[in-house]
Amino acid sequence: KMVAPFILRRLKGDVLKDLPDKIEEVRYAKFESKQQQIYDAQVVHMKEVIAKQDESDFQKNKMQILAELTKIRQICCDPELLFEKYQEGSAKRAACMELVKSAIEGEHKILLFSQFTSMLELLEKDLKKEKISYYKITGATPKEKRVEMVSSFNNDQVPVFLISLKAGGTG
């Protein structure tokens, strides 16, 4: 009750007319052979881990299964997230950079989200290599700095904003 006057609460129906139509486009990125081999090996490993478990083991080891699924997702993003010495490239990372360049050519701004801050670091390297300016917010970014960066992004010509999902969900 005390803070209610300070909270702006709007319902989706109230703002829906202000929002542009949602445009959704699915893009597929086909693995190169090395990335495909690593992915296949991880899937086989996970299947073996699951096959060795009975029902009670499965119930006890749900976190291990989630960890294995996370590894598969990381390999899909870029195997370098799991294997430091991996240098064969990533289909998703290459496709992402193509989309970024295309959007910049069309004079669009990009909000690029990732659950993995380590993926944002790899994309940072790519953006620096291409001399593309950007902002980045992660959970380590202080709240004051976040507000400052958002304001700058909305008012300047920096085309890319890298945002970790966790930080993006907390303001």
Tab-separated table of N, CA and C in Angstrom:
chain	number	residue	atom	x	y	z
A	1	LYS	N	0.818	-1.190	0.000
A	1	LYS	CA	0.000	0.000	0.000
A	1	LYS	C	0.868	1.262	0.000
A	2	MET	N	1.995	1.194	0.711
A	2	MET	CA	2.832	2.380	0.822
A	2	MET	C	3.535	2.708	-0.497
A	3	VAL	N	3.921	1.693	-1.260
A	3	VAL	CA	4.665	1.945	-2.497
A	3	VAL	C	3.762	1.995	-3.723
A	4	ALA	N	2.519	1.597	-3.605
A	4	ALA	CA	1.608	1.547	-4.743
A	4	ALA	C	1.555	2.841	-5.549
A	5	PRO	N	1.551	4.010	-4.906
A	5	PRO	CA	1.505	5.256	-5.698
A	5	PRO	C	2.740	5.458	-6.583
A	6	PHE	N	3.822	4.759	-6.268
A	6	PHE	CA	5.062	4.945	-7.012
A	6	PHE	C	5.267	3.893	-8.099
A	7	ILE	N	4.363	2.944	-8.208
A	7	ILE	CA	4.496	1.862	-9.175
A	7	ILE	C	3.518	2.076	-10.318
A	8	LEU	N	4.065	2.126	-11.510
A	8	LEU	CA	3.226	2.243	-12.699
A	8	LEU	C	2.888	0.830	-13.151
A	9	ARG	N	1.646	0.485	-13.094
A	9	ARG	CA	1.214	-0.855	-13.496
A	9	ARG	C	0.274	-0.710	-14.663
A	10	ARG	N	0.675	-1.271	-15.805
A	10	ARG	CA	-0.183	-1.223	-16.986
A	10	ARG	C	-0.449	-2.642	-17.438
A	11	LEU	N	-1.646	-2.875	-17.864
A	11	LEU	CA	-2.021	-4.191	-18.361
A	11	LEU	C	-1.664	-4.296	-19.831
A	12	LYS	N	-1.421	-5.518	-20.283
A	12	LYS	CA	-1.062	-5.740	-21.681
A	12	LYS	C	-2.109	-5.152	-22.626
A	13	GLY	N	-3.357	-5.302	-22.284
A	13	GLY	CA	-4.438	-4.757	-23.107
A	13	GLY	C	-4.383	-3.246	-23.240
A	14	ASP	N	-3.879	-2.580	-22.202
A	14	ASP	CA	-3.780	-1.119	-22.226
A	14	ASP	C	-2.694	-0.623	-23.176
A	15	VAL	N	-1.615	-1.402	-23.309
A	15	VAL	CA	-0.487	-0.951	-24.135
A	15	VAL	C	-0.420	-1.652	-25.475
A	16	LEU	N	-1.261	-2.645	-25.682
A	16	LEU	CA	-1.197	-3.441	-26.906
A	16	LEU	C	-1.313	-2.590	-28.161
A	17	LYS	N	-2.165	-1.577	-28.112
A	17	LYS	CA	-2.339	-0.734	-29.301
A	17	LYS	C	-1.083	0.096	-29.589
A	18	ASP	N	-0.232	0.299	-28.588
A	18	ASP	CA	1.001	1.066	-28.760
A	18	ASP	C	2.142	0.220	-29.320
A	19	LEU	N	2.008	-1.086	-29.231
A	19	LEU	CA	3.091	-1.971	-29.653
A	19	LEU	C	3.006	-2.275	-31.146
A	20	PRO	N	4.153	-2.326	-31.818
A	20	PRO	CA	4.122	-2.730	-33.233
A	20	PRO	C	3.802	-4.215	-33.337
A	21	ASP	N	3.363	-4.644	-34.506
A	21	ASP	CA	3.100	-6.057	-34.712
A	21	ASP	C	4.385	-6.852	-34.509
A	22	LYS	N	4.242	-7.997	-33.912
A	22	LYS	CA	5.390	-8.857	-33.673
A	22	LYS	C	5.804	-9.498	-34.995
A	23	ILE	N	7.083	-9.404	-35.273
A	23	ILE	CA	7.624	-10.043	-36.475
A	23	ILE	C	8.558	-11.140	-35.996
A	24	GLU	N	8.266	-12.344	-36.393
A	24	GLU	CA	9.073	-13.469	-35.973
A	24	GLU	C	9.622	-14.160	-37.203
A	25	GLU	N	10.912	-14.409	-37.187
A	25	GLU	CA	11.552	-15.054	-38.317
A	25	GLU	C	12.476	-16.149	-37.792
A	26	VAL	N	12.300	-17.351	-38.259
A	26	VAL	CA	13.134	-18.470	-37.830
A	26	VAL	C	14.299	-18.611	-38.811
A	27	ARG	N	15.492	-18.656	-38.266
A	27	ARG	CA	16.688	-18.861	-39.082
A	27	ARG	C	17.386	-20.110	-38.590
A	28	TYR	N	17.835	-20.929	-39.511
A	28	TYR	CA	18.552	-22.142	-39.156
A	28	TYR	C	20.031	-21.967	-39.468
A	29	ALA	N	20.870	-22.486	-38.596
A	29	ALA	CA	22.313	-22.439	-38.790
A	29	ALA	C	22.816	-23.875	-38.773
A	30	LYS	N	23.297	-24.350	-39.905
A	30	LYS	CA	23.760	-25.737	-40.018
A	30	LYS	C	25.191	-25.852	-39.499
A	31	PHE	N	25.408	-26.821	-38.615
A	31	PHE	CA	26.735	-27.059	-38.068
A	31	PHE	C	27.739	-27.386	-39.165
A	32	GLU	N	28.968	-26.942	-38.964
A	32	GLU	CA	30.084	-27.451	-39.762
A	32	GLU	C	30.423	-28.827	-39.195
A	33	SER	N	31.245	-29.577	-39.895
A	33	SER	CA	31.468	-30.980	-39.513
A	33	SER	C	32.045	-31.141	-38.104
A	34	LYS	N	33.003	-30.302	-37.702
A	34	LYS	CA	33.621	-30.449	-36.379
A	34	LYS	C	32.610	-30.158	-35.270
A	35	GLN	N	31.833	-29.102	-35.426
A	35	GLN	CA	30.817	-28.772	-34.438
A	35	GLN	C	29.770	-29.890	-34.367
A	36	GLN	N	29.413	-30.461	-35.512
A	36	GLN	CA	28.452	-31.567	-35.554
A	36	GLN	C	29.001	-32.786	-34.815
A	37	GLN	N	30.280	-33.071	-34.996
A	37	GLN	CA	30.909	-34.217	-34.312
A	37	GLN	C	30.875	-34.031	-32.799
A	38	ILE	N	31.194	-32.843	-32.343
A	38	ILE	CA	31.186	-32.568	-30.903
A	38	ILE	C	29.771	-32.683	-30.350
A	39	TYR	N	28.809	-32.135	-31.077
A	39	TYR	CA	27.408	-32.207	-30.666
A	39	TYR	C	26.959	-33.666	-30.580
A	40	ASP	N	27.221	-34.436	-31.633
A	40	ASP	CA	26.818	-35.845	-31.660
A	40	ASP	C	27.442	-36.629	-30.505
A	41	ALA	N	28.725	-36.373	-30.239
A	41	ALA	CA	29.410	-37.062	-29.147
A	41	ALA	C	28.767	-36.728	-27.800
A	42	GLN	N	28.383	-35.472	-27.602
A	42	GLN	CA	27.756	-35.076	-26.342
A	42	GLN	C	26.372	-35.713	-26.198
A	43	VAL	N	25.630	-35.799	-27.289
A	43	VAL	CA	24.307	-36.432	-27.250
A	43	VAL	C	24.449	-37.922	-26.913
A	44	VAL	N	25.401	-38.590	-27.545
A	44	VAL	CA	25.646	-40.013	-27.256
A	44	VAL	C	26.029	-40.183	-25.789
A	45	HIS	N	26.912	-39.322	-25.296
A	45	HIS	CA	27.324	-39.380	-23.886
A	45	HIS	C	26.113	-39.236	-22.970
A	46	MET	N	25.241	-38.276	-23.267
A	46	MET	CA	24.070	-38.055	-22.425
A	46	MET	C	23.127	-39.265	-22.461
A	47	LYS	N	22.930	-39.820	-23.642
A	47	LYS	CA	22.068	-41.008	-23.753
A	47	LYS	C	22.628	-42.157	-22.924
A	48	GLU	N	23.954	-42.316	-22.937
A	48	GLU	CA	24.585	-43.382	-22.154
A	48	GLU	C	24.399	-43.147	-20.660
A	49	VAL	N	24.548	-41.897	-20.233
A	49	VAL	CA	24.358	-41.551	-18.818
A	49	VAL	C	22.931	-41.888	-18.394
A	50	ILE	N	21.972	-41.534	-19.209
A	50	ILE	CA	20.558	-41.794	-18.877
A	50	ILE	C	20.252	-43.288	-18.917
A	51	ALA	N	20.790	-43.992	-19.901
A	51	ALA	CA	20.508	-45.424	-20.053
A	51	ALA	C	21.030	-46.241	-18.871
A	52	LYS	N	22.093	-45.783	-18.236
A	52	LYS	CA	22.692	-46.510	-17.110
A	52	LYS	C	21.900	-46.335	-15.815
A	53	GLN	N	20.946	-45.418	-15.813
A	53	GLN	CA	20.219	-45.108	-14.581
A	53	GLN	C	18.880	-45.825	-14.524
A	54	ASP	N	18.546	-46.289	-13.319
A	54	ASP	CA	17.188	-46.783	-13.132
A	54	ASP	C	16.327	-45.601	-12.681
A	55	GLU	N	15.063	-45.845	-12.418
A	55	GLU	CA	14.127	-44.755	-12.100
A	55	GLU	C	14.565	-43.959	-10.878
A	56	SER	N	15.020	-44.623	-9.827
A	56	SER	CA	15.417	-43.892	-8.614
A	56	SER	C	16.680	-43.063	-8.863
A	57	ASP	N	17.639	-43.616	-9.629
A	57	ASP	CA	18.836	-42.837	-9.982
A	57	ASP	C	18.445	-41.617	-10.802
A	58	PHE	N	17.529	-41.833	-11.734
A	58	PHE	CA	17.073	-40.746	-12.593
A	58	PHE	C	16.478	-39.617	-11.754
A	59	GLN	N	15.647	-39.966	-10.775
A	59	GLN	CA	15.024	-38.955	-9.916
A	59	GLN	C	16.073	-38.210	-9.089
A	60	LYS	N	17.114	-38.933	-8.633
A	60	LYS	CA	18.154	-38.310	-7.818
A	60	LYS	C	19.098	-37.430	-8.644
A	61	ASN	N	19.263	-37.760	-9.910
A	61	ASN	CA	20.270	-37.094	-10.735
A	61	ASN	C	19.693	-36.119	-11.753
A	62	LYS	N	18.559	-35.534	-11.449
A	62	LYS	CA	17.944	-34.591	-12.387
A	62	LYS	C	18.869	-33.406	-12.675
A	63	MET	N	19.610	-32.962	-11.681
A	63	MET	CA	20.519	-31.824	-11.882
A	63	MET	C	21.640	-32.195	-12.852
A	64	GLN	N	22.109	-33.443	-12.779
A	64	GLN	CA	23.153	-33.880	-13.713
A	64	GLN	C	22.614	-33.873	-15.145
A	65	ILE	N	21.381	-34.282	-15.316
A	65	ILE	CA	20.763	-34.300	-16.644
A	65	ILE	C	20.606	-32.864	-17.162
A	66	LEU	N	20.176	-31.958	-16.283
A	66	LEU	CA	20.080	-30.552	-16.681
A	66	LEU	C	21.451	-29.996	-17.072
A	67	ALA	N	22.484	-30.396	-16.344
A	67	ALA	CA	23.847	-29.950	-16.669
A	67	ALA	C	24.267	-30.476	-18.033
A	68	GLU	N	23.905	-31.711	-18.337
A	68	GLU	CA	24.238	-32.297	-19.644
A	68	GLU	C	23.481	-31.584	-20.768
A	69	LEU	N	22.215	-31.258	-20.519
A	69	LEU	CA	21.435	-30.505	-21.509
A	69	LEU	C	22.035	-29.116	-21.741
A	70	THR	N	22.510	-28.504	-20.671
A	70	THR	CA	23.153	-27.200	-20.793
A	70	THR	C	24.404	-27.300	-21.652
A	71	LYS	N	25.167	-28.358	-21.484
A	71	LYS	CA	26.366	-28.556	-22.314
A	71	LYS	C	25.988	-28.669	-23.788
A	72	ILE	N	24.901	-29.376	-24.069
A	72	ILE	CA	24.451	-29.511	-25.459
A	72	ILE	C	24.049	-28.138	-26.012
A	73	ARG	N	23.353	-27.361	-25.206
A	73	ARG	CA	22.965	-26.010	-25.643
A	73	ARG	C	24.196	-25.144	-25.888
A	74	GLN	N	25.203	-25.277	-25.027
A	74	GLN	CA	26.427	-24.497	-25.207
A	74	GLN	C	27.147	-24.892	-26.491
A	75	ILE	N	27.183	-26.165	-26.788
A	75	ILE	CA	27.808	-26.634	-28.027
A	75	ILE	C	27.066	-26.058	-29.227
A	76	CYS	N	25.748	-25.975	-29.133
A	76	CYS	CA	24.966	-25.379	-30.219
A	76	CYS	C	25.328	-23.906	-30.412
A	77	CYS	N	25.554	-23.192	-29.325
A	77	CYS	CA	25.949	-21.779	-29.426
A	77	CYS	C	27.358	-21.674	-29.990
A	78	ASP	N	28.294	-22.326	-29.346
A	78	ASP	CA	29.684	-22.336	-29.785
A	78	ASP	C	30.437	-23.332	-28.908
A	79	PRO	N	31.054	-24.358	-29.494
A	79	PRO	CA	31.795	-25.331	-28.689
A	79	PRO	C	32.900	-24.707	-27.841
A	80	GLU	N	33.343	-23.504	-28.223
A	80	GLU	CA	34.375	-22.813	-27.439
A	80	GLU	C	33.884	-22.502	-26.022
A	81	LEU	N	32.579	-22.502	-25.803
A	81	LEU	CA	32.039	-22.282	-24.462
A	81	LEU	C	32.423	-23.420	-23.519
A	82	LEU	N	32.622	-24.608	-24.080
A	82	LEU	CA	33.015	-25.773	-23.279
A	82	LEU	C	34.475	-26.148	-23.450
A	83	PHE	N	35.006	-25.917	-24.630
A	83	PHE	CA	36.359	-26.353	-24.956
A	83	PHE	C	37.196	-25.150	-25.369
A	84	GLU	N	38.050	-24.674	-24.445
A	84	GLU	CA	38.820	-23.452	-24.671
A	84	GLU	C	39.653	-23.492	-25.952
A	85	LYS	N	40.169	-24.649	-26.291
A	85	LYS	CA	41.070	-24.738	-27.443
A	85	LYS	C	40.337	-24.942	-28.770
A	86	TYR	N	39.027	-25.011	-28.717
A	86	TYR	CA	38.241	-25.171	-29.936
A	86	TYR	C	38.373	-23.913	-30.788
A	87	GLN	N	38.761	-24.078	-32.045
A	87	GLN	CA	38.966	-22.928	-32.934
A	87	GLN	C	38.314	-23.134	-34.297
A	88	GLU	N	37.371	-24.056	-34.394
A	88	GLU	CA	36.798	-24.416	-35.694
A	88	GLU	C	35.612	-23.552	-36.117
A	89	GLY	N	35.209	-22.623	-35.287
A	89	GLY	CA	34.080	-21.775	-35.649
A	89	GLY	C	32.755	-22.337	-35.155
A	90	SER	N	31.739	-21.490	-35.249
A	90	SER	CA	30.412	-21.837	-34.771
A	90	SER	C	29.380	-21.351	-35.773
A	91	ALA	N	28.492	-22.246	-36.175
A	91	ALA	CA	27.457	-21.884	-37.147
A	91	ALA	C	26.534	-20.806	-36.578
A	92	LYS	N	26.148	-20.943	-35.318
A	92	LYS	CA	25.218	-19.989	-34.726
A	92	LYS	C	25.879	-18.622	-34.551
A	93	ARG	N	27.117	-18.633	-34.133
A	93	ARG	CA	27.841	-17.368	-33.944
A	93	ARG	C	28.036	-16.650	-35.277
A	94	ALA	N	28.387	-17.403	-36.307
A	94	ALA	CA	28.563	-16.807	-37.639
A	94	ALA	C	27.235	-16.252	-38.152
A	95	ALA	N	26.152	-17.020	-37.976
A	95	ALA	CA	24.829	-16.566	-38.420
A	95	ALA	C	24.403	-15.322	-37.643
A	96	CYS	N	24.713	-15.290	-36.359
A	96	CYS	CA	24.377	-14.139	-35.525
A	96	CYS	C	25.094	-12.893	-36.035
A	97	MET	N	26.374	-13.017	-36.346
A	97	MET	CA	27.127	-11.870	-36.830
A	97	MET	C	26.615	-11.405	-38.197
A	98	GLU	N	26.196	-12.342	-39.029
A	98	GLU	CA	25.597	-11.971	-40.321
A	98	GLU	C	24.320	-11.157	-40.106
A	99	LEU	N	23.486	-11.600	-39.162
A	99	LEU	CA	22.254	-10.869	-38.851
A	99	LEU	C	22.558	-9.474	-38.303
A	100	VAL	N	23.558	-9.383	-37.454
A	100	VAL	CA	23.943	-8.090	-36.888
A	100	VAL	C	24.385	-7.146	-38.004
A	101	LYS	N	25.252	-7.623	-38.875
A	101	LYS	CA	25.742	-6.779	-39.975
A	101	LYS	C	24.591	-6.357	-40.889
A	102	SER	N	23.702	-7.283	-41.172
A	102	SER	CA	22.555	-6.983	-42.027
A	102	SER	C	21.653	-5.931	-41.379
A	103	ALA	N	21.420	-6.068	-40.090
A	103	ALA	CA	20.578	-5.109	-39.373
A	103	ALA	C	21.229	-3.728	-39.356
A	104	ILE	N	22.534	-3.695	-39.162
A	104	ILE	CA	23.240	-2.413	-39.146
A	104	ILE	C	23.171	-1.752	-40.517
A	105	GLU	N	23.334	-2.544	-41.575
A	105	GLU	CA	23.221	-2.001	-42.934
A	105	GLU	C	21.837	-1.388	-43.163
A	106	GLY	N	20.820	-1.984	-42.557
A	106	GLY	CA	19.452	-1.462	-42.666
A	106	GLY	C	19.167	-0.369	-41.647
A	107	GLU	N	20.211	0.083	-40.948
A	107	GLU	CA	20.120	1.142	-39.938
A	107	GLU	C	19.189	0.793	-38.783
A	108	HIS	N	19.208	-0.474	-38.391
A	108	HIS	CA	18.430	-0.935	-37.244
A	108	HIS	C	19.338	-1.047	-36.030
A	109	LYS	N	18.721	-1.045	-34.866
A	109	LYS	CA	19.448	-1.306	-33.632
A	109	LYS	C	19.110	-2.717	-33.177
A	110	ILE	N	20.050	-3.341	-32.479
A	110	ILE	CA	19.910	-4.746	-32.121
A	110	ILE	C	20.016	-4.925	-30.613
A	111	LEU	N	19.038	-5.625	-30.032
A	111	LEU	CA	19.128	-6.105	-28.661
A	111	LEU	C	19.434	-7.587	-28.771
A	112	LEU	N	20.604	-8.000	-28.322
A	112	LEU	CA	21.039	-9.379	-28.488
A	112	LEU	C	21.147	-10.024	-27.104
A	113	PHE	N	20.256	-10.973	-26.838
A	113	PHE	CA	20.189	-11.628	-25.540
A	113	PHE	C	20.863	-12.989	-25.583
A	114	SER	N	21.495	-13.365	-24.476
A	114	SER	CA	22.013	-14.716	-24.323
A	114	SER	C	21.947	-15.101	-22.854
A	115	GLN	N	21.660	-16.369	-22.614
A	115	GLN	CA	21.679	-16.879	-21.244
A	115	GLN	C	23.123	-17.026	-20.775
A	116	PHE	N	24.026	-17.216	-21.737
A	116	PHE	CA	25.422	-17.472	-21.397
A	116	PHE	C	26.247	-16.197	-21.549
A	117	THR	N	26.727	-15.655	-20.433
A	117	THR	CA	27.568	-14.457	-20.520
A	117	THR	C	28.852	-14.768	-21.272
A	118	SER	N	29.292	-16.009	-21.222
A	118	SER	CA	30.491	-16.397	-21.971
A	118	SER	C	30.238	-16.307	-23.482
A	119	MET	N	29.007	-16.520	-23.922
A	119	MET	CA	28.671	-16.344	-25.337
A	119	MET	C	28.710	-14.867	-25.695
A	120	LEU	N	28.235	-14.031	-24.791
A	120	LEU	CA	28.309	-12.591	-25.030
A	120	LEU	C	29.764	-12.145	-25.164
A	121	GLU	N	30.658	-12.757	-24.390
A	121	GLU	CA	32.085	-12.423	-24.486
A	121	GLU	C	32.647	-12.802	-25.861
A	122	LEU	N	32.227	-13.946	-26.386
A	122	LEU	CA	32.680	-14.349	-27.725
A	122	LEU	C	32.134	-13.395	-28.782
A	123	LEU	N	30.889	-13.006	-28.636
A	123	LEU	CA	30.296	-12.059	-29.581
A	123	LEU	C	30.980	-10.692	-29.477
A	124	GLU	N	31.391	-10.329	-28.272
A	124	GLU	CA	32.139	-9.079	-28.084
A	124	GLU	C	33.415	-9.097	-28.923
A	125	LYS	N	34.123	-10.227	-28.880
A	125	LYS	CA	35.348	-10.356	-29.689
A	125	LYS	C	35.043	-10.136	-31.164
A	126	ASP	N	33.945	-10.749	-31.627
A	126	ASP	CA	33.563	-10.611	-33.035
A	126	ASP	C	33.209	-9.165	-33.375
A	127	LEU	N	32.476	-8.506	-32.481
A	127	LEU	CA	32.081	-7.111	-32.717
A	127	LEU	C	33.313	-6.207	-32.750
A	128	LYS	N	34.249	-6.445	-31.851
A	128	LYS	CA	35.488	-5.651	-31.829
A	128	LYS	C	36.277	-5.862	-33.118
A	129	LYS	N	36.343	-7.119	-33.553
A	129	LYS	CA	37.073	-7.437	-34.784
A	129	LYS	C	36.456	-6.728	-35.985
A	130	GLU	N	35.136	-6.602	-35.988
A	130	GLU	CA	34.419	-5.941	-37.080
A	130	GLU	C	34.291	-4.427	-36.857
A	131	LYS	N	34.870	-3.951	-35.732
A	131	LYS	CA	34.806	-2.525	-35.370
A	131	LYS	C	33.357	-2.016	-35.257
A	132	ILE	N	32.534	-2.844	-34.631
A	132	ILE	CA	31.132	-2.489	-34.382
A	132	ILE	C	31.011	-2.117	-32.902
A	133	SER	N	30.533	-0.915	-32.618
A	133	SER	CA	30.393	-0.484	-31.231
A	133	SER	C	29.152	-1.131	-30.603
A	134	TYR	N	29.197	-1.277	-29.286
A	134	TYR	CA	28.126	-1.977	-28.577
A	134	TYR	C	28.128	-1.579	-27.109
A	135	TYR	N	27.040	-1.895	-26.445
A	135	TYR	CA	26.942	-1.836	-24.989
A	135	TYR	C	26.709	-3.261	-24.513
A	136	LYS	N	27.025	-3.504	-23.234
A	136	LYS	CA	26.794	-4.843	-22.685
A	136	LYS	C	26.347	-4.726	-21.229
A	137	ILE	N	25.272	-5.452	-20.930
A	137	ILE	CA	24.776	-5.538	-19.556
A	137	ILE	C	24.763	-7.008	-19.142
A	138	THR	N	25.391	-7.273	-18.001
A	138	THR	CA	25.322	-8.603	-17.390
A	138	THR	C	24.897	-8.410	-15.938
A	139	GLY	N	24.815	-9.498	-15.218
A	139	GLY	CA	24.467	-9.411	-13.801
A	139	GLY	C	25.482	-8.612	-13.001
A	140	ALA	N	26.706	-8.487	-13.523
A	140	ALA	CA	27.762	-7.741	-12.817
A	140	ALA	C	27.671	-6.232	-13.045
A	141	THR	N	26.824	-5.802	-13.965
A	141	THR	CA	26.698	-4.379	-14.273
A	141	THR	C	25.884	-3.683	-13.179
A	142	PRO	N	26.447	-2.656	-12.538
A	142	PRO	CA	25.692	-1.942	-11.492
A	142	PRO	C	24.416	-1.304	-12.056
A	143	LYS	N	23.395	-1.218	-11.239
A	143	LYS	CA	22.092	-0.692	-11.684
A	143	LYS	C	22.201	0.712	-12.269
A	144	GLU	N	22.998	1.566	-11.650
A	144	GLU	CA	23.141	2.935	-12.150
A	144	GLU	C	23.735	2.926	-13.561
A	145	LYS	N	24.715	2.060	-13.766
A	145	LYS	CA	25.377	1.959	-15.071
A	145	LYS	C	24.398	1.421	-16.118
A	146	ARG	N	23.520	0.510	-15.721
A	146	ARG	CA	22.506	-0.043	-16.637
A	146	ARG	C	21.606	1.066	-17.168
A	147	VAL	N	21.096	1.888	-16.253
A	147	VAL	CA	20.200	2.978	-16.636
A	147	VAL	C	20.929	3.930	-17.577
A	148	GLU	N	22.175	4.225	-17.261
A	148	GLU	CA	22.978	5.120	-18.091
A	148	GLU	C	23.172	4.542	-19.504
A	149	MET	N	23.500	3.235	-19.583
A	149	MET	CA	23.720	2.605	-20.887
A	149	MET	C	22.431	2.550	-21.709
A	150	VAL	N	21.315	2.225	-21.073
A	150	VAL	CA	20.033	2.164	-21.785
A	150	VAL	C	19.691	3.533	-22.354
A	151	SER	N	19.878	4.552	-21.552
A	151	SER	CA	19.601	5.909	-22.013
A	151	SER	C	20.502	6.276	-23.189
A	152	SER	N	21.781	5.945	-23.081
A	152	SER	CA	22.724	6.224	-24.171
A	152	SER	C	22.339	5.472	-25.438
A	153	PHE	N	22.003	4.201	-25.291
A	153	PHE	CA	21.631	3.377	-26.445
A	153	PHE	C	20.416	3.959	-27.163
A	154	ASN	N	19.463	4.453	-26.390
A	154	ASN	CA	18.251	5.031	-26.971
A	154	ASN	C	18.508	6.355	-27.677
A	155	ASN	N	19.632	7.006	-27.361
A	155	ASN	CA	19.869	8.344	-27.887
A	155	ASN	C	21.104	8.484	-28.776
A	156	ASP	N	21.888	7.435	-28.936
A	156	ASP	CA	23.084	7.574	-29.764
A	156	ASP	C	23.062	6.596	-30.938
A	157	GLN	N	24.187	6.478	-31.600
A	157	GLN	CA	24.265	5.667	-32.815
A	157	GLN	C	24.864	4.282	-32.586
A	158	VAL	N	25.106	3.887	-31.342
A	158	VAL	CA	25.637	2.554	-31.055
A	158	VAL	C	24.573	1.541	-31.453
A	159	PRO	N	24.913	0.593	-32.372
A	159	PRO	CA	23.868	-0.258	-32.937
A	159	PRO	C	23.541	-1.542	-32.175
A	160	VAL	N	24.421	-1.982	-31.261
A	160	VAL	CA	24.232	-3.301	-30.649
A	160	VAL	C	24.237	-3.186	-29.130
A	161	PHE	N	23.303	-3.914	-28.517
A	161	PHE	CA	23.249	-3.996	-27.061
A	161	PHE	C	23.250	-5.472	-26.701
A	162	LEU	N	24.324	-5.934	-26.076
A	162	LEU	CA	24.435	-7.314	-25.605
A	162	LEU	C	23.858	-7.375	-24.195
A	163	ILE	N	22.951	-8.320	-23.959
A	163	ILE	CA	22.258	-8.372	-22.675
A	163	ILE	C	22.178	-9.828	-22.207
A	164	SER	N	22.639	-10.072	-20.993
A	164	SER	CA	22.453	-11.415	-20.437
A	164	SER	C	20.986	-11.544	-20.024
A	165	LEU	N	20.415	-12.706	-20.216
A	165	LEU	CA	18.993	-12.894	-19.903
A	165	LEU	C	18.700	-12.590	-18.453
A	166	LYS	N	19.582	-13.008	-17.574
A	166	LYS	CA	19.359	-12.788	-16.146
A	166	LYS	C	19.335	-11.294	-15.836
A	167	ALA	N	20.292	-10.544	-16.369
A	167	ALA	CA	20.337	-9.095	-16.125
A	167	ALA	C	19.160	-8.416	-16.807
A	168	GLY	N	18.809	-8.869	-18.013
A	168	GLY	CA	17.703	-8.271	-18.744
A	168	GLY	C	16.378	-8.472	-18.046
A	169	GLY	N	16.266	-9.523	-17.265
A	169	GLY	CA	15.021	-9.824	-16.569
A	169	GLY	C	14.896	-9.102	-15.242
A	170	THR	N	15.988	-8.453	-14.804
A	170	THR	CA	15.926	-7.813	-13.491
A	170	THR	C	15.988	-6.300	-13.572
A	171	GLY	N	15.871	-5.748	-14.766
A	171	GLY	CA	15.786	-4.294	-14.877
A	171	GLY	C	17.027	-3.658	-15.465
